[in-house]
mmCIF file of C-alpha atoms in Angstrom:
data_model
loop_
_atom_site.group_PDB
_atom_site.id
_atom_site.type_symbol
_atom_site.label_atom_id
_atom_site.label_comp_id
_atom_site.label_asym_id
_atom_site.label_seq_id
_atom_site.Cartn_x
_atom_site.Cartn_y
_atom_site.Cartn_z
ATOM 1 C CA MET A 1 -14.158 2.512 19.778
ATOM 2 C CA GLU A 2 -12.794 1.791 23.225
ATOM 3 C CA ILE A 3 -12.096 -1.811 23.684
ATOM 4 C CA THR A 4 -11.606 -2.762 27.228
ATOM 5 C CA ALA A 5 -10.746 -6.124 29.037
ATOM 6 C CA GLU A 6 -13.886 -7.607 30.442
ATOM 7 C CA LYS A 7 -13.046 -9.335 33.958
ATOM 8 C CA GLN A 8 -9.629 -10.141 33.246
ATOM 9 C CA ASN A 9 -6.556 -7.793 33.480
ATOM 10 C CA HIS A 10 -5.387 -8.178 29.912
ATOM 11 C CA ARG A 11 -2.373 -6.361 28.786
ATOM 12 C CA HIS A 12 -1.746 -4.680 25.464
ATOM 13 C CA PHE A 13 1.373 -3.398 24.394
ATOM 14 C CA ILE A 14 2.506 -1.257 20.988
ATOM 15 C CA ILE A 15 6.195 -1.833 19.425
ATOM 16 C CA TYR A 16 7.832 -0.438 16.368
ATOM 17 C CA LYS A 17 8.782 -3.208 15.057
ATOM 18 C CA PRO A 18 12.560 -3.069 13.413
ATOM 19 C CA TYR A 19 13.413 -4.340 9.851
ATOM 20 C CA GLY A 20 14.652 -8.183 10.179
ATOM 21 C CA TYR A 21 12.312 -9.520 12.924
ATOM 22 C CA LEU A 22 9.423 -11.848 12.496
ATOM 23 C CA SER A 23 5.887 -10.941 13.780
ATOM 24 C CA GLN A 24 6.144 -13.638 16.250
ATOM 25 C CA PHE A 25 8.167 -15.411 19.595
ATOM 26 C CA ILE A 26 8.650 -19.087 18.550
ATOM 27 C CA ASN A 27 10.343 -20.159 15.332
ATOM 28 C CA ASN A 28 8.034 -22.565 12.822
ATOM 29 C CA GLY A 29 10.435 -24.098 11.630
ATOM 30 C CA GLN A 30 14.625 -24.433 11.010
ATOM 31 C CA LYS A 31 14.652 -22.190 8.053
ATOM 32 C CA GLN A 32 13.888 -19.597 10.765
ATOM 33 C CA ASN A 33 15.914 -20.781 13.353
ATOM 34 C CA SER A 34 18.453 -17.771 12.688
ATOM 35 C CA LYS A 35 15.710 -15.372 12.842
ATOM 36 C CA ARG A 36 15.174 -12.466 15.142
ATOM 37 C CA LEU A 37 11.929 -12.521 17.609
ATOM 38 C CA LEU A 38 9.917 -9.745 19.439
ATOM 39 C CA GLY A 39 10.627 -11.734 22.643
ATOM 40 C CA GLU A 40 14.381 -10.130 21.855
ATOM 41 C CA LEU A 41 12.555 -6.423 22.549
ATOM 42 C CA TYR A 42 10.782 -6.688 25.444
ATOM 43 C CA ASP A 43 9.679 -9.478 28.376
ATOM 44 C CA PHE A 44 6.406 -10.011 27.307
ATOM 45 C CA PRO A 45 3.924 -11.979 29.478
ATOM 46 C CA ASN A 46 2.700 -15.484 28.723
ATOM 47 C CA GLY A 47 -0.051 -15.626 25.906
ATOM 48 C CA THR A 48 0.889 -12.138 24.447
ATOM 49 C CA MET A 49 -0.001 -12.296 20.800
ATOM 50 C CA ALA A 50 0.982 -10.002 17.941
ATOM 51 C CA ILE A 51 -2.373 -8.208 16.220
ATOM 52 C CA GLY A 52 -1.834 -9.023 12.616
ATOM 53 C CA ARG A 53 1.091 -9.685 10.935
ATOM 54 C CA LEU A 54 4.318 -6.924 9.535
ATOM 55 C CA ASP A 55 6.420 -9.272 6.977
ATOM 56 C CA GLU A 56 10.404 -10.073 8.204
ATOM 57 C CA LYS A 57 11.379 -6.847 6.102
ATOM 58 C CA SER A 58 8.215 -4.197 6.857
ATOM 59 C CA GLU A 59 8.686 -2.017 9.839
ATOM 60 C CA GLY A 60 6.457 -0.050 12.014
ATOM 61 C CA LEU A 61 3.743 -0.312 14.273
ATOM 62 C CA LEU A 62 2.645 -3.627 15.395
ATOM 63 C CA LEU A 63 -0.026 -4.250 18.307
ATOM 64 C CA LEU A 64 0.217 -7.108 20.855
ATOM 65 C CA THR A 65 -2.231 -8.342 23.198
ATOM 66 C CA THR A 66 -3.338 -10.956 25.385
ATOM 67 C CA ASP A 67 -6.757 -10.441 24.972
ATOM 68 C CA GLY A 68 -8.373 -12.504 21.952
ATOM 69 C CA LYS A 69 -11.351 -10.810 21.184
ATOM 70 C CA THR A 70 -9.056 -7.493 20.887
ATOM 71 C CA SER A 71 -7.236 -9.532 17.966
ATOM 72 C CA ASN A 72 -10.085 -10.727 16.442
ATOM 73 C CA HIS A 73 -11.890 -6.979 16.495
ATOM 74 C CA ILE A 74 -8.634 -5.089 14.995
ATOM 75 C CA CYS A 75 -8.168 -7.780 12.332
ATOM 76 C CA SER A 76 -11.714 -8.130 11.742
ATOM 77 C CA GLY A 77 -11.235 -5.795 8.058
ATOM 78 C CA LYS A 78 -13.147 -2.984 9.850
ATOM 79 C CA VAL A 79 -9.852 -1.232 11.371
ATOM 80 C CA GLU A 80 -7.792 1.533 9.033
ATOM 81 C CA LYS A 81 -4.044 0.729 8.825
ATOM 82 C CA GLU A 82 -1.902 3.161 7.334
ATOM 83 C CA TYR A 83 1.634 2.560 5.508
ATOM 84 C CA TYR A 84 4.152 4.772 3.982
ATOM 85 C CA ALA A 85 5.828 2.858 1.165
ATOM 86 C CA GLN A 86 9.170 4.024 -0.348
ATOM 87 C CA LEU A 87 8.685 2.942 -4.546
ATOM 88 C CA ASP A 88 10.995 2.109 -7.216
ATOM 89 C CA GLY A 89 10.217 4.982 -9.864
ATOM 90 C CA ASN A 90 8.272 8.312 -9.469
ATOM 91 C CA ILE A 91 4.805 6.511 -9.385
ATOM 92 C CA THR A 92 2.272 8.106 -11.946
ATOM 93 C CA ASP A 93 -1.522 9.651 -10.776
ATOM 94 C CA SER A 94 -2.816 6.821 -12.824
ATOM 95 C CA ALA A 95 -0.969 4.271 -10.651
ATOM 96 C CA ILE A 96 -2.266 5.672 -7.793
ATOM 97 C CA LYS A 97 -6.144 5.751 -9.165
ATOM 98 C CA LYS A 98 -5.507 1.906 -9.783
ATOM 99 C CA LEU A 99 -4.205 1.350 -6.400
ATOM 100 C CA GLU A 100 -7.050 3.213 -5.129
ATOM 101 C CA GLU A 101 -9.886 1.351 -7.045
ATOM 102 C CA GLY A 102 -8.491 -2.236 -6.384
ATOM 103 C CA VAL A 103 -5.885 -4.349 -8.178
ATOM 104 C CA GLU A 104 -5.467 -7.885 -9.023
ATOM 105 C CA ILE A 105 -3.083 -9.958 -7.016
ATOM 106 C CA GLY A 106 -1.804 -13.285 -6.227
ATOM 107 C CA PHE A 107 -3.215 -15.131 -2.985
ATOM 108 C CA ASP A 108 -2.793 -18.895 -1.958
ATOM 109 C CA GLY A 109 -2.424 -19.388 -5.549
ATOM 110 C CA LYS A 110 -5.175 -17.723 -6.470
ATOM 111 C CA LYS A 111 -6.002 -14.453 -8.394
ATOM 112 C CA TYR A 112 -7.483 -11.560 -5.613
ATOM 113 C CA THR A 113 -8.971 -8.336 -6.305
ATOM 114 C CA THR A 114 -7.897 -5.770 -3.295
ATOM 115 C CA ASN A 115 -10.721 -3.806 -2.047
ATOM 116 C CA PRO A 116 -10.770 0.491 -2.742
ATOM 117 C CA CYS A 117 -8.182 1.757 -0.322
ATOM 118 C CA LYS A 118 -7.045 5.348 0.363
ATOM 119 C CA VAL A 119 -3.801 6.158 -1.624
ATOM 120 C CA PHE A 120 -1.743 9.496 -2.195
ATOM 121 C CA LYS A 121 1.520 10.502 -2.722
ATOM 122 C CA LEU A 122 3.541 11.909 -0.045
ATOM 123 C CA SER A 123 4.932 15.743 -0.994
ATOM 124 C CA THR A 124 7.923 15.544 1.047
ATOM 125 C CA LEU A 125 10.041 12.975 2.560
ATOM 126 C CA PRO A 126 8.318 11.060 5.488
ATOM 127 C CA LYS A 127 10.491 11.911 8.480
ATOM 128 C CA LEU A 128 11.615 7.940 9.865
ATOM 129 C CA PRO A 129 14.428 6.387 11.522
ATOM 130 C CA GLU A 130 17.243 5.440 9.070
ATOM 131 C CA ARG A 131 16.467 1.638 7.840
ATOM 132 C CA THR A 132 19.608 -0.810 9.713
ATOM 133 C CA LYS A 133 19.812 -2.155 5.821
ATOM 134 C CA LYS A 134 20.194 0.357 3.622
ATOM 135 C CA ILE A 135 17.967 1.233 0.514
ATOM 136 C CA ARG A 136 19.622 1.938 -2.838
ATOM 137 C CA ASP A 137 20.033 5.851 -3.537
ATOM 138 C CA GLU A 138 18.566 7.915 -5.900
ATOM 139 C CA ARG A 139 21.660 7.466 -8.144
ATOM 140 C CA HIS A 140 20.051 4.690 -9.405
ATOM 141 C CA GLY A 141 17.034 6.039 -10.776
ATOM 142 C CA PRO A 142 14.251 7.829 -8.897
ATOM 143 C CA THR A 143 12.023 6.736 -5.713
ATOM 144 C CA SER A 144 8.814 8.289 -4.521
ATOM 145 C CA TRP A 145 6.521 7.626 -1.638
ATOM 146 C CA ILE A 146 2.917 7.230 -1.454
ATOM 147 C CA SER A 147 0.545 6.594 1.852
ATOM 148 C CA ILE A 148 -1.997 3.738 1.553
ATOM 149 C CA THR A 149 -4.332 3.206 3.752
ATOM 150 C CA LEU A 150 -6.276 -0.502 4.175
ATOM 151 C CA THR A 151 -8.767 -1.945 5.867
ATOM 152 C CA GLU A 152 -7.486 -6.115 4.733
ATOM 153 C CA GLY A 153 -4.545 -7.416 5.294
ATOM 154 C CA LYS A 154 -3.308 -10.067 2.801
ATOM 155 C CA PHE A 155 0.281 -11.538 3.173
ATOM 156 C CA ARG A 156 2.725 -8.901 1.782
ATOM 157 C CA GLN A 157 -0.483 -6.928 0.498
ATOM 158 C CA VAL A 158 1.293 -3.528 0.358
ATOM 159 C CA ARG A 159 4.118 -4.851 -1.710
ATOM 160 C CA LYS A 160 1.790 -7.172 -4.452
ATOM 161 C CA MET A 161 -0.255 -4.061 -5.073
ATOM 162 C CA SER A 162 2.895 -1.531 -5.881
ATOM 163 C CA SER A 163 4.157 -4.171 -7.758
ATOM 164 C CA ALA A 164 1.222 -5.023 -9.765
ATOM 165 C CA VAL A 165 0.853 -1.287 -10.674
ATOM 166 C CA GLY A 166 5.026 -1.174 -12.135
ATOM 167 C CA PHE A 167 6.247 0.699 -9.040
ATOM 168 C CA PRO A 168 7.707 -2.178 -6.429
ATOM 169 C CA THR A 169 8.084 -1.106 -2.779
ATOM 170 C CA LEU A 170 11.513 -0.541 -1.302
ATOM 171 C CA ARG A 171 10.660 0.270 2.094
ATOM 172 C CA LEU A 172 7.719 -0.491 4.015
ATOM 173 C CA VAL A 173 6.414 1.321 7.467
ATOM 174 C CA ARG A 174 3.005 0.797 8.817
ATOM 175 C CA ILE A 175 2.706 3.968 11.017
ATOM 176 C CA ARG A 176 -1.486 3.563 12.143
ATOM 177 C CA VAL A 177 -3.719 1.581 13.167
ATOM 178 C CA GLY A 178 -7.021 2.763 13.881
ATOM 179 C CA SER A 179 -6.446 5.766 15.808
ATOM 180 C CA ILE A 180 -2.966 4.247 17.266
ATOM 181 C CA LEU A 181 -0.099 6.190 15.919
ATOM 182 C CA LEU A 182 3.490 4.987 15.325
ATOM 183 C CA ASP A 183 4.430 8.705 15.913
ATOM 184 C CA LYS A 184 8.000 9.621 17.591
ATOM 185 C CA MET A 185 8.918 6.036 18.834
ATOM 186 C CA SER A 186 11.879 4.970 17.901
ATOM 187 C CA VAL A 187 12.499 1.436 16.129
ATOM 188 C CA GLY A 188 12.524 -1.359 18.727
ATOM 189 C CA GLU A 189 10.708 0.281 21.687
ATOM 190 C CA VAL A 190 7.908 -0.814 23.508
ATOM 191 C CA LYS A 191 5.270 0.652 25.427
ATOM 192 C CA GLU A 192 2.605 -0.743 27.280
ATOM 193 C CA LEU A 193 -1.061 0.783 27.242
ATOM 194 C CA SER A 194 -3.803 0.189 29.801
ATOM 195 C CA ASP A 195 -6.580 0.003 26.547
ATOM 196 C CA PHE A 196 -6.511 0.344 22.551
ATOM 197 C CA TYR A 197 -8.241 3.194 21.685
ATOM 198 C CA ILE A 198 -9.222 2.073 17.938
#
């Protein structure tokens, strides 16, 4: 689906959000005064908003726009978001099946069962830039990588889901939103697009 700005000249961006950055432009409280914000990466126009979030420890594709309608559409639960997750341990077929069918996680103090999603184990290591903060290596036990594709986006959902099946997430990178790919972007890179083709 092509989303174009109507009447106004809205602007759209994609960025490779680095590890350690918040998906916002202003600090919301004293504890966050030392946090790194998106405005350090590029001179975004006034009114730019992140479409959805990646938590501070997550990396990868983040869409930004000045158009609220575009943001609402992408966050509506109809658009797929795909992540690569490095897990603590060698994930089993039964754990993958549980993730696919939906697992119970905590959200806002209540239990929530996730919607069915697409999950598969990666047969080769993904080609991703090295993270600024090192992740423990194989000397401390095996790790494995999965692709997980969701249409919902609860707070820290992938991390909570992988923990629920016994394989905590060590690294999380969003690689796709709809048909927009992280592809060969470098960490911290910002690209402006004329439209979002979702």
